[in-house]
PDB file of C-alpha atoms in Angstrom:
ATOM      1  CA  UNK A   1       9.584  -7.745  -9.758  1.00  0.00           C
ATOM      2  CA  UNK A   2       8.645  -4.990 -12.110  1.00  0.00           C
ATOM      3  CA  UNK A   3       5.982  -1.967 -11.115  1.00  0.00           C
ATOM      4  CA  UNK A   4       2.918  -2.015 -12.961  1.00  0.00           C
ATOM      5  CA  UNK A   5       2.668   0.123 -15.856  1.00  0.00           C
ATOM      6  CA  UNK A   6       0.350   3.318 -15.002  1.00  0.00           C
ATOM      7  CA  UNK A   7       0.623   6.693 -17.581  1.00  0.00           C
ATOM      8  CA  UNK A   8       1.979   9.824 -15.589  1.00  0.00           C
ATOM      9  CA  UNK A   9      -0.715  11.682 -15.790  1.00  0.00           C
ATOM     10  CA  UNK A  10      -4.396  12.287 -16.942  1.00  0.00           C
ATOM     11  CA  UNK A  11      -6.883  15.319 -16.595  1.00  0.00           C
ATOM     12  CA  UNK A  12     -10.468  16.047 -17.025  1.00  0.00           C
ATOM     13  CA  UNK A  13     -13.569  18.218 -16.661  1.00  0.00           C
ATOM     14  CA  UNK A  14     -15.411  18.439 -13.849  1.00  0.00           C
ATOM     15  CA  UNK A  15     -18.933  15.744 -14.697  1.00  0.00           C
ATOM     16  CA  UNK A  16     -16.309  13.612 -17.123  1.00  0.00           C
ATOM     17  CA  UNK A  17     -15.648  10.342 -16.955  1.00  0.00           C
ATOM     18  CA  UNK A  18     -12.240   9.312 -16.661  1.00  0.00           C
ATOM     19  CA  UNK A  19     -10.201   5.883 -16.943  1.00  0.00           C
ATOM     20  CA  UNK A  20      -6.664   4.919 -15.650  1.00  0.00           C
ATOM     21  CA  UNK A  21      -5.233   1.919 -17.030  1.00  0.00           C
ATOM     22  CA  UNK A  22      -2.751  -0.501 -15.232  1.00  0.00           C
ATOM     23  CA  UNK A  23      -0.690  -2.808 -17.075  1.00  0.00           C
ATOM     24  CA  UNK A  24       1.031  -5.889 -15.860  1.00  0.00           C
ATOM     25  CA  UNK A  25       1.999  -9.033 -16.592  1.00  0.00           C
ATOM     26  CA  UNK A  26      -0.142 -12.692 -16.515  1.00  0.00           C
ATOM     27  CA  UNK A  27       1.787 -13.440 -13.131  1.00  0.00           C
ATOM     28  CA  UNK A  28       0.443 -10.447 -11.850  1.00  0.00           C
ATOM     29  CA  UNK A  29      -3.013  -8.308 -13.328  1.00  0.00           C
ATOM     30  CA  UNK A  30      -3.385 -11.161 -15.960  1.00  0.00           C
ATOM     31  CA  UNK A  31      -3.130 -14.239 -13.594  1.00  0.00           C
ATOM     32  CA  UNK A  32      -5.205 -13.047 -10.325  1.00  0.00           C
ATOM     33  CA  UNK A  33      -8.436 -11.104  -9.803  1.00  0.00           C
ATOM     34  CA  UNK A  34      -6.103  -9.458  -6.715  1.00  0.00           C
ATOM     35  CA  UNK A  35      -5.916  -5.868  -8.318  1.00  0.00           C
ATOM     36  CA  UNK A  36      -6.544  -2.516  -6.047  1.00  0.00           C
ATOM     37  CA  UNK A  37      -6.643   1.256  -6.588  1.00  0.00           C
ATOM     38  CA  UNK A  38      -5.679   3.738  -4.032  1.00  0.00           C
ATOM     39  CA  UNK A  39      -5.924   7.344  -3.777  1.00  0.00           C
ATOM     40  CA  UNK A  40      -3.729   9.466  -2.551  1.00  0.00           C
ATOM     41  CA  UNK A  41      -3.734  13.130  -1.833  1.00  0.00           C
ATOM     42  CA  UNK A  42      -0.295  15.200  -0.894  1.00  0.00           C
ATOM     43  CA  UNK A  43       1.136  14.639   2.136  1.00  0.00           C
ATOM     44  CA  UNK A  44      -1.570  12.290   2.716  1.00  0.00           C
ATOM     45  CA  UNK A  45      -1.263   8.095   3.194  1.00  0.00           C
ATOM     46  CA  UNK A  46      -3.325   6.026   0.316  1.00  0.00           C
ATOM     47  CA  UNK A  47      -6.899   5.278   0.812  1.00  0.00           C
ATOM     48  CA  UNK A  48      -8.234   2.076  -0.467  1.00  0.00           C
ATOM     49  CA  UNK A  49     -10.926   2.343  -3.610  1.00  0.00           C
ATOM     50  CA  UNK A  50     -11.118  -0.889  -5.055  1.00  0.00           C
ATOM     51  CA  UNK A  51     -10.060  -4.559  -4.371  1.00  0.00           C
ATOM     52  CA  UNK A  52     -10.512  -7.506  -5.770  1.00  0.00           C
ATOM     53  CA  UNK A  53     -11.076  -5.485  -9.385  1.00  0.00           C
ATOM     54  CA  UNK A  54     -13.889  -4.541  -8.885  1.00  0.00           C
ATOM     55  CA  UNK A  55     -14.952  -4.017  -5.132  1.00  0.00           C
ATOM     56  CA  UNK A  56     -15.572  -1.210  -3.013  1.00  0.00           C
ATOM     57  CA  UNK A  57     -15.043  -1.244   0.244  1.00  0.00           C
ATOM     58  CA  UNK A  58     -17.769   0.549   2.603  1.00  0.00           C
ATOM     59  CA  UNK A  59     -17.705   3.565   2.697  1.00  0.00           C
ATOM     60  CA  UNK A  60     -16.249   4.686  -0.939  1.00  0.00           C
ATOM     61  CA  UNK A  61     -18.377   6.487  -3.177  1.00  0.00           C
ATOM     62  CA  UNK A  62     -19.961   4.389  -6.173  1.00  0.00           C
ATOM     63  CA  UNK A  63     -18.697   6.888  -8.315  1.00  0.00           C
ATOM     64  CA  UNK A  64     -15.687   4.638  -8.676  1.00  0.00           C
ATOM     65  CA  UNK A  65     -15.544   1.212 -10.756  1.00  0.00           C
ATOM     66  CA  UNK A  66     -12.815  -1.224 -11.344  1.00  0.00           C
ATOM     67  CA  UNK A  67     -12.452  -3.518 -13.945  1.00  0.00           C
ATOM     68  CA  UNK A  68      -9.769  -5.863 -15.785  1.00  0.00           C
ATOM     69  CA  UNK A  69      -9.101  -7.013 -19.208  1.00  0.00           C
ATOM     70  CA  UNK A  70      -6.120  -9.896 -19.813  1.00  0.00           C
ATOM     71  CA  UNK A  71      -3.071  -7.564 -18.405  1.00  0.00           C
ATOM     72  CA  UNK A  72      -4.419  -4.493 -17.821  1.00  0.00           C
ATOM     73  CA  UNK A  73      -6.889  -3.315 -15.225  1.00  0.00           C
ATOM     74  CA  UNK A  74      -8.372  -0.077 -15.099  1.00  0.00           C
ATOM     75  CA  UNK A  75     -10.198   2.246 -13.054  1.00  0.00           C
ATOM     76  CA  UNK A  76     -13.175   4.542 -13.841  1.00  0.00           C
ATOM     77  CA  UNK A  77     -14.445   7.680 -12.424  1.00  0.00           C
ATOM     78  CA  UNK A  78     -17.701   9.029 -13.643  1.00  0.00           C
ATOM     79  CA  UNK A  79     -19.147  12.072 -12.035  1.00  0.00           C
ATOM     80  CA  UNK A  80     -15.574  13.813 -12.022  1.00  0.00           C
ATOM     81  CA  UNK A  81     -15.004  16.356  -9.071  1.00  0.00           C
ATOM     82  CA  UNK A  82     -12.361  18.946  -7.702  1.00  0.00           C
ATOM     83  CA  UNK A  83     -11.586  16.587  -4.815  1.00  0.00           C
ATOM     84  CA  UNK A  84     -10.845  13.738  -6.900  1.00  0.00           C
ATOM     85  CA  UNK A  85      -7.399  15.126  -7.800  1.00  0.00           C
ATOM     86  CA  UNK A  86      -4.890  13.233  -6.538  1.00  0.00           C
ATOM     87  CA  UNK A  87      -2.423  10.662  -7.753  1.00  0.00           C
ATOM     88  CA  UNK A  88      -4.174   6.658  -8.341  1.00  0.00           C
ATOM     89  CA  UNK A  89      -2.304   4.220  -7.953  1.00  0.00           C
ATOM     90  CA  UNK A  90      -2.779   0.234  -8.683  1.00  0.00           C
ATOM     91  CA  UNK A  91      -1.525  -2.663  -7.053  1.00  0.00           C
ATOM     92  CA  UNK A  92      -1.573  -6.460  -8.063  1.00  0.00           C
ATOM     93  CA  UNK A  93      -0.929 -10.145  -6.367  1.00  0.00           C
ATOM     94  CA  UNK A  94       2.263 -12.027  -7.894  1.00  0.00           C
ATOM     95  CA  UNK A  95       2.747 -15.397  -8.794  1.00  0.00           C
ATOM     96  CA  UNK A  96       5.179 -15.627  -6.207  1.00  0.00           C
ATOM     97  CA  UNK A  97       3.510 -14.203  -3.194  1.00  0.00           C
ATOM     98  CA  UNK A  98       4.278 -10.413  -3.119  1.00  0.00           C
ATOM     99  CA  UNK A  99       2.664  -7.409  -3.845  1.00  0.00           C
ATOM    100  CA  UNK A 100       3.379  -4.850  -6.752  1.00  0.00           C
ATOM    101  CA  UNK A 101       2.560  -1.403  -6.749  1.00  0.00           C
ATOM    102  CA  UNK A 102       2.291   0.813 -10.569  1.00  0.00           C
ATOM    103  CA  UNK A 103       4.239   4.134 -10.454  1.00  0.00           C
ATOM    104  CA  UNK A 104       0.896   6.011  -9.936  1.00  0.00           C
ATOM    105  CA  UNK A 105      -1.063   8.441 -12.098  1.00  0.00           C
ATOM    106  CA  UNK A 106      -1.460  12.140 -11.234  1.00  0.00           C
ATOM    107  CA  UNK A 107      -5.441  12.945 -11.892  1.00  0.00           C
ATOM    108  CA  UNK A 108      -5.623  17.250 -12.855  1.00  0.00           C
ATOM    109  CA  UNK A 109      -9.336  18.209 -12.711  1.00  0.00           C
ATOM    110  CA  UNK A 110      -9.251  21.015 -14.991  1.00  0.00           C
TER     111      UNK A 110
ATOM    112  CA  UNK B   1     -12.185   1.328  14.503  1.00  0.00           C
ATOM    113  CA  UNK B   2      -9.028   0.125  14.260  1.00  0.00           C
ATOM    114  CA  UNK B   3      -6.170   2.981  14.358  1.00  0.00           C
ATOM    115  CA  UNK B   4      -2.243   2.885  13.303  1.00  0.00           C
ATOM    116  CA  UNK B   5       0.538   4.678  14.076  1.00  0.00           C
ATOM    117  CA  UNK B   6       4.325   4.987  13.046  1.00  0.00           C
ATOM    118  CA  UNK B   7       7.359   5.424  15.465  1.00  0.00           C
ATOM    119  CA  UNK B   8      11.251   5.658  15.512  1.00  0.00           C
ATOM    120  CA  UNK B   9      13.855   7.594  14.508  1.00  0.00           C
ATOM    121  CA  UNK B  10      13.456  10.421  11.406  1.00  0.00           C
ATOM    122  CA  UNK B  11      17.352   9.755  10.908  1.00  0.00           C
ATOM    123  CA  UNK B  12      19.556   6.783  10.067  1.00  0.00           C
ATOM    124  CA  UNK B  13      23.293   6.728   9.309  1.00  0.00           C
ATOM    125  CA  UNK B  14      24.601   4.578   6.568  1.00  0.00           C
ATOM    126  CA  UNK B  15      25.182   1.092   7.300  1.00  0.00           C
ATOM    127  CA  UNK B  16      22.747   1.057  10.021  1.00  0.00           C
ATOM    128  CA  UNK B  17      19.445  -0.607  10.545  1.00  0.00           C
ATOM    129  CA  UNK B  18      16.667   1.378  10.545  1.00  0.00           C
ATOM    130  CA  UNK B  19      13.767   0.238  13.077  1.00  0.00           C
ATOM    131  CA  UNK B  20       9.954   1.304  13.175  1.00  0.00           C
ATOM    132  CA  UNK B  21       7.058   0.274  15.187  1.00  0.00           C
ATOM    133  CA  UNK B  22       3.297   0.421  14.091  1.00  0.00           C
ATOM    134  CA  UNK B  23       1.162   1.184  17.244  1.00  0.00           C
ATOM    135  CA  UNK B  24      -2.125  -0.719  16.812  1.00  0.00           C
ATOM    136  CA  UNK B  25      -5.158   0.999  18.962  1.00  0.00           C
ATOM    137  CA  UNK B  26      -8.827   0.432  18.818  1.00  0.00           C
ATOM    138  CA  UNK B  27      -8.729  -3.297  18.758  1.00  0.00           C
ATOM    139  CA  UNK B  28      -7.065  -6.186  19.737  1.00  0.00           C
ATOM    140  CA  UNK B  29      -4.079  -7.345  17.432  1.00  0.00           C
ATOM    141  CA  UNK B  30      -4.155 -10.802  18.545  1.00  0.00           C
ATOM    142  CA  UNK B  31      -5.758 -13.272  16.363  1.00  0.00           C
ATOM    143  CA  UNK B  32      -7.192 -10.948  14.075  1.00  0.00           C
ATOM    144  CA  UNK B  33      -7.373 -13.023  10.540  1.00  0.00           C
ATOM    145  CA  UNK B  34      -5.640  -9.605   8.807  1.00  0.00           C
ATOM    146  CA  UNK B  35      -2.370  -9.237   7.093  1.00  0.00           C
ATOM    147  CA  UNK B  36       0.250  -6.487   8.709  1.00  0.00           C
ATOM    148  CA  UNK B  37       2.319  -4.508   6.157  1.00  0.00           C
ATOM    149  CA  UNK B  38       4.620  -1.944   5.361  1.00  0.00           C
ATOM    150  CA  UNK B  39       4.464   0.191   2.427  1.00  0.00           C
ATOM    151  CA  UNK B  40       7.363   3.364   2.334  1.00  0.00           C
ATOM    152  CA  UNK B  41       7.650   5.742  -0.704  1.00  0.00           C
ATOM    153  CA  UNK B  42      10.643   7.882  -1.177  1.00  0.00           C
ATOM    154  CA  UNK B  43      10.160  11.499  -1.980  1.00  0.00           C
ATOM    155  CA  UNK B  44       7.995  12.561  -4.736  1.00  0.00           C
ATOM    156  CA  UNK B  45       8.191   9.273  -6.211  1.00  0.00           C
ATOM    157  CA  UNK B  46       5.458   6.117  -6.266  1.00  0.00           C
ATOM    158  CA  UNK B  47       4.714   3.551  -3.546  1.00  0.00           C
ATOM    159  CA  UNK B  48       6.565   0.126  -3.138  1.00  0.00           C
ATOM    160  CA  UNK B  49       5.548  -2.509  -0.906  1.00  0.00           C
ATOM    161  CA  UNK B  50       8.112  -3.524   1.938  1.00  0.00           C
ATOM    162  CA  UNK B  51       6.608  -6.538   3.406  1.00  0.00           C
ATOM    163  CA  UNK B  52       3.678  -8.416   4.746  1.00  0.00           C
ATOM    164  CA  UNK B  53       2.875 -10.605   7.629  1.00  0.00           C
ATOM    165  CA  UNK B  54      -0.410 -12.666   8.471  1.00  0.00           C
ATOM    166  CA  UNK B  55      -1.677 -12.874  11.728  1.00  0.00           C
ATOM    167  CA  UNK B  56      -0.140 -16.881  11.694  1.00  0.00           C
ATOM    168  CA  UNK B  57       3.242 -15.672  11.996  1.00  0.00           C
ATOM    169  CA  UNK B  58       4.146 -15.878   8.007  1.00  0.00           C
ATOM    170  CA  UNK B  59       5.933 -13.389   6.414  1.00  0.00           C
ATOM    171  CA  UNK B  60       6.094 -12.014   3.045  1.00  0.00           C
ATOM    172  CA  UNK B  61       8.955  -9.834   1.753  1.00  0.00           C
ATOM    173  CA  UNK B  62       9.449  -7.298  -1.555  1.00  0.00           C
ATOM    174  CA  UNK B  63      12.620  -9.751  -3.416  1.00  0.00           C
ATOM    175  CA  UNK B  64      14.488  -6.547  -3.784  1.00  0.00           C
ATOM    176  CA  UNK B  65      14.320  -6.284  -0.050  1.00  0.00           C
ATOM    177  CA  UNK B  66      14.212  -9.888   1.489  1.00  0.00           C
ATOM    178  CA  UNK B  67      18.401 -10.067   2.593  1.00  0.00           C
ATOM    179  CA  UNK B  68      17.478  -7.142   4.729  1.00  0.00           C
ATOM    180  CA  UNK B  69      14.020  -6.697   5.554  1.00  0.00           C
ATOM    181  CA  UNK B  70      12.308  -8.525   8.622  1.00  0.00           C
ATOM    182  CA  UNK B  71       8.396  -7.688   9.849  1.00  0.00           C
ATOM    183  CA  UNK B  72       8.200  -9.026  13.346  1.00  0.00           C
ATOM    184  CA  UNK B  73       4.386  -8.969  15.797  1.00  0.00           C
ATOM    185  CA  UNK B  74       4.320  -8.262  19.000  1.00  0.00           C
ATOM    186  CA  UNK B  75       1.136  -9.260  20.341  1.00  0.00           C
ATOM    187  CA  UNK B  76       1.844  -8.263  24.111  1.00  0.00           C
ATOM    188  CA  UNK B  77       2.456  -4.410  22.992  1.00  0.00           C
ATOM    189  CA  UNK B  78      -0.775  -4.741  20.238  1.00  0.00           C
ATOM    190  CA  UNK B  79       1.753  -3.666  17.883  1.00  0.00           C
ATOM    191  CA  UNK B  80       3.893  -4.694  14.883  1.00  0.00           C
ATOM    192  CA  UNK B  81       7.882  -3.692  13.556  1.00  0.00           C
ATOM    193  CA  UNK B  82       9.768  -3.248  10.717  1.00  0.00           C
ATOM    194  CA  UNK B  83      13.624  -3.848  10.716  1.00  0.00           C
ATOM    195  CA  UNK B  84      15.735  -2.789   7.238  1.00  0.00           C
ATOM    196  CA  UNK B  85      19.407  -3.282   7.445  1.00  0.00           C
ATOM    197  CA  UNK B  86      22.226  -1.995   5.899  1.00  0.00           C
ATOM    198  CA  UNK B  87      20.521   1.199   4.719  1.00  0.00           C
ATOM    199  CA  UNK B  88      21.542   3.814   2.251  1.00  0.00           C
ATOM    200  CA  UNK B  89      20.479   7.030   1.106  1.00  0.00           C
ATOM    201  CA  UNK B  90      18.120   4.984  -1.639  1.00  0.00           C
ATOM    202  CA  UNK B  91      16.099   3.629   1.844  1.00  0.00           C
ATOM    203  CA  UNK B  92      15.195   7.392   2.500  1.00  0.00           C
ATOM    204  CA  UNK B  93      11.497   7.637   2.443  1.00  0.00           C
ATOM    205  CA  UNK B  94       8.029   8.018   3.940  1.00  0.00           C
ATOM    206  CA  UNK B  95       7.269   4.524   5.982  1.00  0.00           C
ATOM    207  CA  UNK B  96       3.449   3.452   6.047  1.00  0.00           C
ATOM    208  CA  UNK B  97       2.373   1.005   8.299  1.00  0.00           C
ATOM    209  CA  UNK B  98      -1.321  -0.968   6.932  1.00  0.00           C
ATOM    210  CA  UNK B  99      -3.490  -3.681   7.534  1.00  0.00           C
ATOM    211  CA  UNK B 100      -5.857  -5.595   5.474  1.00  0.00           C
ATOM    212  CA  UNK B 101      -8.970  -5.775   7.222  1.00  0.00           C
ATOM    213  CA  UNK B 102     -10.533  -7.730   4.785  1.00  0.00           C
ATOM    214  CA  UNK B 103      -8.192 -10.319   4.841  1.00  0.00           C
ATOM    215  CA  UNK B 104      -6.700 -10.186   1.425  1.00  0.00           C
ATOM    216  CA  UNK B 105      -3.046 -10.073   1.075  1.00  0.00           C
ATOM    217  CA  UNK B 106      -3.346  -7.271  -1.650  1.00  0.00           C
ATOM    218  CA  UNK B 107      -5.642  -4.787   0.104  1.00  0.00           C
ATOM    219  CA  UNK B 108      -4.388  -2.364   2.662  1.00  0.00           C
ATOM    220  CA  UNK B 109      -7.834  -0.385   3.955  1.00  0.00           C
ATOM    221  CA  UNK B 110      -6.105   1.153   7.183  1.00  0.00           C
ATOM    222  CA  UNK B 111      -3.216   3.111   6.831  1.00  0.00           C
ATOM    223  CA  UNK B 112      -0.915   4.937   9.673  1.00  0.00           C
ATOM    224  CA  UNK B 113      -0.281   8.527   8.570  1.00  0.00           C
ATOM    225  CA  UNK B 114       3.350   7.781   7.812  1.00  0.00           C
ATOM    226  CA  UNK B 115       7.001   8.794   9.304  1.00  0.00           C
ATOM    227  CA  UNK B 116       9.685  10.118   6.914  1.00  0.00           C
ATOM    228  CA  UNK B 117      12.827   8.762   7.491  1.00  0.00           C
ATOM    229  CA  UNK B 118      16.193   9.886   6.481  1.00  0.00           C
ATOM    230  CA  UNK B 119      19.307   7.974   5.376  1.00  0.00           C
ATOM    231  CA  UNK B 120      22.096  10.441   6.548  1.00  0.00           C
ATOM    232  CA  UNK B 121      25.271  10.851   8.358  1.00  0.00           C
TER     233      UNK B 121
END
């Protein structure tokens, strides 16, 4: 199975809004409403931000949205912060039962 | 709230199998409707998913992985394993144990902080 597709990198101002795209496949992001977003922070494991596309799970600020078009799902942070940098990464059901991570996106807030 | 935490050895040889355990506190593993993964990522580089299993006993494994890989529950000990065999300096990586609280298969919302484990002779 192939990783999702996720850009290396993206940066913004502090109050921006940002976007980070995720590009699969329709046996993956195209064919199932199964996509999540984790952040990560260094030497730190991933915490859960979105599932399902678009769900938050308690506790997560609502300062994060998910959302999916065909292949590609994205996720959106308005109200940009310091402590938002950190690498993103996406994640997506297969067709044949597994789970497939995207090579993650490092966030700069400049 | 439910807790996890990673165990075993920081150093395999080649050609061995390398074994973890994921300690499960706070709860009660045992018929808890969540999926039980493992999730490592070598160094500096992105995550890839291992392997999954539900609390039924099914078991879900990474293609790339499946010949070696097996994700076993222990329900007596309220804690899960990973077993990878026939390892090699490519299997050298931080190991995350997670579970899926929320039931999906996709959606790992408790992590254990992680053990690095190195492929070496």
């Amino acid at each position: 199975q192939s990783a999702l597709t996720q850009p290396a990198s993206v940066s913004g101002s502090p109050g921006q809004s940002i976007t980070f795209s995720c590009t699969g496949t329709s046996s993956d992001v195209g064919g199932y409403n199964y996509v999540s977003w984790y952040q990560q922070r260094p030497g730190k494991a991933p915490k859960l931000l979105i599932f399902d596309v678009t769900n938050r799970p308690s506790g997560v600020s609502n300062r994060f949205s998910g959302s999916k078009s065909g292949n590609t799902a994205s996720l959106t942070i308005s109200g940009l912060q310091a402590e938002d940098e950190a690498d993103y990464y996406c994640s997506s059901y297969t067709s044949i039962t597994t789970l497939v991570f995207g090579g993650g996106t490092k966030l700069t807030v400049l | 709230q439910l807790q996890l935490q990673e165990s075993g050895p920081g150093l395999v040889k080649p050609s061995e199998t390398l074994s973890l355990i994921c300690s499960v506190s706070g709860d009660s593993i045992t018929y808890k409707t969540y999926y039980w993964g493992w999730i490592r990522q070598p160094p500096g580089k992105g995550l890839e998913w291992i392997g999954s299993m539900y609390y039924s006993g099914i078991t879900y494994y990474n293609p790339s992985l499946k010949s070696r890989v097996t994700i076993s529950v222990d329900t007596s000990k309220n804690q899960f394993s990973l077993k990878l065999s026939s390892v090699t300096a490519a299997d050298t990586a931080v190991y995350y144990c997670a579970t899926s609280t929320l039931g999906n298969f996709d959606a790992y919302d408790i992590w254990g902080q992680g053990t690095m484990v190195t492929v070496s002779s």
